[in-house]
């Protein structure tokens, strides 16, 4: 069924409200899930709703939690998500951190006791739209082994970056440190489809195309040993700095067993005026034109931005199988 963005947000928000989530929190979650869907990131979109709701009912998520902000240092903001959804805490960070970055030149936010960070490109882009450079990391429940091992210790642990470009959409880079985001395997499992070779290993460390075996096994790191090392870096930056659970300590985001995942996210926002001039966005436009001037070269983030613009105009389609699950909620 096709929905406009506004209809989809109202529909999704109503589901969470009917399941006991505070209206402001429900709206925040709905905006994030629909925005993910609109950007072509279905693994982080409405397919998350059944798991999000089932986790409410067993107490893995507190739908009534209100995120709280504390200014720890002049340039450091601490956000307690209170074991609620990540999106209200992220919204509060986007609201408060830009002013601190402009005041101090650079600002750091640590978000603790949180949940699934969603499509981080959509978060860092909100800073770039305000003229700031932004960098974000988030850890996730363990799904990737250290290089050479077979026991999952690290999450897919995405890294995201955004910067303003004069006369154009921001430059946005968002990548999981596994070869693909785990949400793509979750979506394949829900659809009963196989996954391509090279995405994942089964529990014994053997390559698999079975989505169920992949979920119960390990993700293959992007760049092999380098990707695994970067995943460890994110664990330290996201969980270490926030006091959150490391990936191997966190319960799954995909089911309703265990305690709250209590994950961490770290965001750094930089005012590019610290470079001593006010032409940062213009200089970045020069770099962007050089990249796009090469045949078949594409600036990171442009594909998702293009899909999102089409979705804003034409709406999104929620597939029948997931729509049936959602309606049952």
XYZ file of N, CA and C in Angstrom, residues 1-106:
318
model
N 0.843 -1.187 0.000
C 0.000 0.000 0.000
C 0.883 1.244 0.000
N 0.466 2.247 -0.773
C 1.248 3.483 -0.861
C 0.728 4.496 0.149
N 1.664 5.191 0.778
C 1.374 6.243 1.744
C 2.151 7.495 1.367
N 1.598 8.671 1.611
C 2.425 9.871 1.603
C 3.305 9.832 2.849
N 4.338 10.657 2.879
C 5.217 10.691 4.056
C 4.409 11.050 5.296
N 3.528 12.034 5.169
C 2.716 12.465 6.315
C 1.790 11.349 6.785
N 1.153 10.644 5.837
C 0.268 9.544 6.212
C 1.041 8.428 6.909
N 2.215 8.121 6.372
C 3.022 7.053 6.959
C 3.444 7.411 8.380
N 3.854 8.660 8.595
C 4.258 9.081 9.933
C 3.087 8.994 10.910
N 1.894 9.430 10.470
C 0.719 9.352 11.334
C 0.386 7.897 11.660
N 0.434 7.038 10.650
C 0.121 5.623 10.819
C 1.085 4.963 11.799
N 2.390 5.159 11.564
C 3.402 4.533 12.416
C 3.341 5.101 13.833
N 3.186 6.414 13.943
C 3.108 7.033 15.267
C 1.931 6.486 16.060
N 0.791 6.285 15.389
C -0.405 5.791 16.088
C -0.183 4.390 16.646
N 0.578 3.570 15.932
C 0.857 2.211 16.413
C 1.618 2.262 17.734
N 2.644 3.123 17.785
C 3.441 3.200 19.008
C 2.641 3.805 20.159
N 1.841 4.822 19.871
C 1.016 5.414 20.924
C 0.048 4.389 21.498
N -0.566 3.577 20.621
C -1.521 2.566 21.083
C -0.835 1.486 21.914
N 0.490 1.399 21.805
C 1.242 0.422 22.589
C 1.949 1.065 23.784
N 1.498 2.268 24.164
C 1.946 2.880 25.405
C 3.123 3.825 25.314
N 3.549 4.177 24.091
C 4.669 5.103 23.926
C 4.150 6.533 24.028
N 4.898 7.385 24.721
C 4.504 8.791 24.829
C 4.370 9.404 23.435
N 3.383 10.285 23.234
C 3.151 10.851 21.899
C 4.395 11.479 21.273
N 5.160 12.246 22.040
C 6.364 12.878 21.483
C 7.385 11.824 21.061
N 7.548 10.792 21.875
C 8.472 9.715 21.524
C 7.981 8.954 20.304
N 6.678 8.675 20.254
C 6.104 7.945 19.129
C 6.323 8.713 17.829
N 6.138 10.023 17.880
C 6.335 10.846 16.687
C 7.794 10.849 16.263
N 8.700 10.899 17.214
C 10.132 10.876 16.913
C 10.524 9.564 16.238
N 10.042 8.447 16.781
C 10.339 7.137 16.200
C 9.735 7.028 14.807
N 8.502 7.475 14.655
C 7.830 7.389 13.359
C 8.561 8.191 12.296
N 8.997 9.394 12.653
C 9.731 10.225 11.682
C 10.993 9.518 11.219
N 11.719 8.906 12.167
C 12.983 8.256 11.835
C 12.763 7.021 10.963
N 11.778 6.187 11.308
C 11.540 4.967 10.538
C 11.027 5.280 9.135
N 10.144 6.253 9.034
C 9.617 6.620 7.713
C 10.705 7.293 6.879
N 11.540 8.111 7.504
C 12.647 8.743 6.774
C 13.612 7.696 6.246
N 13.873 6.645 7.039
C 14.731 5.557 6.578
C 14.112 4.871 5.371
N 12.821 4.615 5.446
C 12.112 3.979 4.335
C 12.176 4.865 3.094
N 11.975 6.167 3.296
C 11.968 7.111 2.180
C 13.337 7.225 1.520
N 14.395 6.957 2.294
C 15.759 7.035 1.762
C 16.207 5.718 1.140
N 15.309 4.745 1.060
C 15.661 3.456 0.469
C 16.383 2.523 1.411
N 16.323 2.808 2.726
C 17.004 1.991 3.731
C 15.977 1.159 4.498
N 15.305 0.254 3.780
C 14.212 -0.503 4.376
C 14.598 -1.350 5.567
N 15.846 -1.788 5.647
C 16.282 -2.586 6.789
C 16.240 -1.824 8.095
N 16.244 -0.484 8.011
C 16.153 0.362 9.198
C 14.805 1.074 9.277
N 13.864 0.656 8.421
C 12.592 1.344 8.332
C 11.464 0.617 9.031
N 10.301 0.530 8.342
C 9.103 0.019 8.998
C 9.207 -1.457 9.352
N 10.147 -2.182 8.741
C 10.326 -3.584 9.118
C 10.820 -3.731 10.552
N 11.268 -2.650 11.142
C 11.701 -2.704 12.545
C 10.520 -2.634 13.512
N 9.356 -2.254 13.035
C 8.238 -1.985 13.944
C 7.862 -3.189 14.799
N 7.667 -4.392 14.246
C 7.280 -5.516 15.117
C 8.261 -5.761 16.259
N 9.557 -5.716 15.969
C 10.551 -5.927 17.033
C 10.525 -4.777 18.031
N 10.395 -3.550 17.538
C 10.335 -2.391 18.431
C 9.156 -2.511 19.402
N 8.016 -2.962 18.901
C 6.821 -3.047 19.742
C 6.912 -4.224 20.708
N 7.378 -5.379 20.228
C 7.480 -6.539 21.127
C 8.452 -6.256 22.263
N 9.487 -5.473 22.003
C 10.450 -5.132 23.052
C 9.842 -4.188 24.087
N 8.870 -3.400 23.681
C 8.141 -2.569 24.641
C 7.445 -3.441 25.678
N 6.805 -4.493 25.187
C 5.947 -5.306 26.046
C 6.728 -6.097 27.082
N 8.003 -6.366 26.825
C 8.802 -7.125 27.798
C 9.768 -6.228 28.573
N 9.720 -4.933 28.322
C 10.539 -3.995 29.090
C 11.946 -3.775 28.569
N 12.257 -4.283 27.360
C 13.582 -3.988 26.785
C 13.681 -2.527 26.349
N 12.543 -1.924 26.077
C 12.473 -0.511 25.741
C 11.454 0.138 26.656
N 11.769 1.336 27.137
C 10.835 2.125 27.937
C 10.259 3.218 27.038
N 9.025 3.022 26.614
C 8.398 3.992 25.720
C 8.032 5.296 26.390
N 8.123 5.349 27.722
C 7.791 6.579 28.449
C 9.049 7.348 28.883
N 10.229 6.830 28.514
C 11.482 7.499 28.915
C 11.614 8.843 28.208
N 11.997 9.854 28.948
C 12.269 11.169 28.364
C 13.782 11.405 28.422
N 14.435 11.626 27.284
C 15.883 11.836 27.311
C 16.250 13.085 28.105
N 17.358 13.016 28.810
C 17.801 14.130 29.648
C 19.213 14.543 29.238
N 19.431 15.859 29.129
C 20.725 16.392 28.708
C 21.440 17.062 29.879
N 22.755 16.826 29.971
C 23.596 17.458 30.985
C 24.834 18.016 30.303
N 25.165 19.274 30.558
C 26.375 19.905 30.008
C 27.534 19.583 30.943
N 28.303 18.537 30.619
C 29.374 18.079 31.499
C 30.560 19.030 31.514
N 30.929 19.543 30.357
C 32.034 20.484 30.175
C 31.553 21.531 29.179
N 32.299 22.630 28.979
C 31.830 23.639 28.027
C 31.498 23.096 26.643
N 32.234 22.069 26.191
C 32.000 21.534 24.848
C 31.488 20.102 24.856
N 31.021 19.632 26.024
C 30.591 18.228 26.124
C 29.169 18.149 26.636
N 28.329 17.447 25.868
C 26.939 17.240 26.223
C 26.707 15.746 26.444
N 26.104 15.414 27.575
C 25.768 14.018 27.870
C 24.254 13.853 27.788
N 23.818 12.856 27.019
C 22.387 12.597 26.856
C 22.087 11.203 27.384
N 21.167 11.121 28.333
C 20.720 9.831 28.862
C 19.419 9.473 28.156
N 19.458 8.400 27.342
C 18.257 7.969 26.625
C 17.294 7.201 27.524
N 17.737 6.827 28.720
C 16.853 6.223 29.703
C 16.295 4.864 29.307
N 17.041 4.114 28.489
C 16.580 2.820 27.973
C 15.349 2.960 27.084
N 15.157 4.155 26.551
C 14.087 4.354 25.581
C 14.619 4.203 24.168
N 13.802 4.572 23.195
C 14.256 4.569 21.809
C 15.365 5.605 21.633
N 16.232 5.362 20.660
C 17.349 6.276 20.430
C 16.885 7.610 19.866
N 15.815 7.604 19.075
C 15.477 8.783 18.277
C 15.115 10.024 19.095
N 14.364 9.919 20.198
C 14.150 11.134 21.003
C 15.461 11.699 21.551
N 16.388 10.829 21.945
C 17.686 11.293 22.440
C 18.487 11.952 21.321
N 18.419 11.383 20.116
C 19.112 11.969 18.975
C 18.501 13.327 18.631
N 17.174 13.408 18.673
C 16.512 14.692 18.393
C 16.952 15.762 19.386
N 17.059 15.388 20.655
C 17.502 16.343 21.671
C 18.936 16.782 21.403
N 19.775 15.872 20.947
C 21.163 16.209 20.620
C 21.223 17.174 19.447
N 20.427 16.918 18.423
C 20.413 17.805 17.246
C 19.898 19.187 17.635
N 19.043 19.233 18.622
C 18.505 20.509 19.085
C 19.538 21.327 19.849
N 20.367 20.673 20.682
C 21.239 21.412 21.596
C 22.695 21.515 21.153
N 23.209 20.518 20.441
C 24.647 20.495 20.156
C 25.111 21.583 19.184
N 24.333 21.970 18.164
C 24.837 22.996 17.236
C 25.224 24.311 17.904
N 24.438 24.777 18.855
C 24.780 26.031 19.532
C 26.084 25.904 20.304
N 26.315 24.748 20.917
C 27.568 24.530 21.650
C 28.738 24.508 20.671
N 28.552 23.868 19.509
C 29.620 23.813 18.511
C 29.982 25.205 18.019
N 28.988 26.052 17.793
C 29.270 27.423 17.330
C 29.941 28.251 18.430
N 29.577 27.985 19.648
C 30.157 28.708 20.782
C 31.601 28.290 21.033
N 31.865 26.974 20.984
C 33.169 26.428 21.349
C 34.056 26.095 20.145
N 33.478 26.057 18.957
C 34.223 25.643 17.771
C 34.061 24.166 17.480
N 33.945 23.368 18.521
C 33.737 21.918 18.399
C 32.948 21.456 19.616
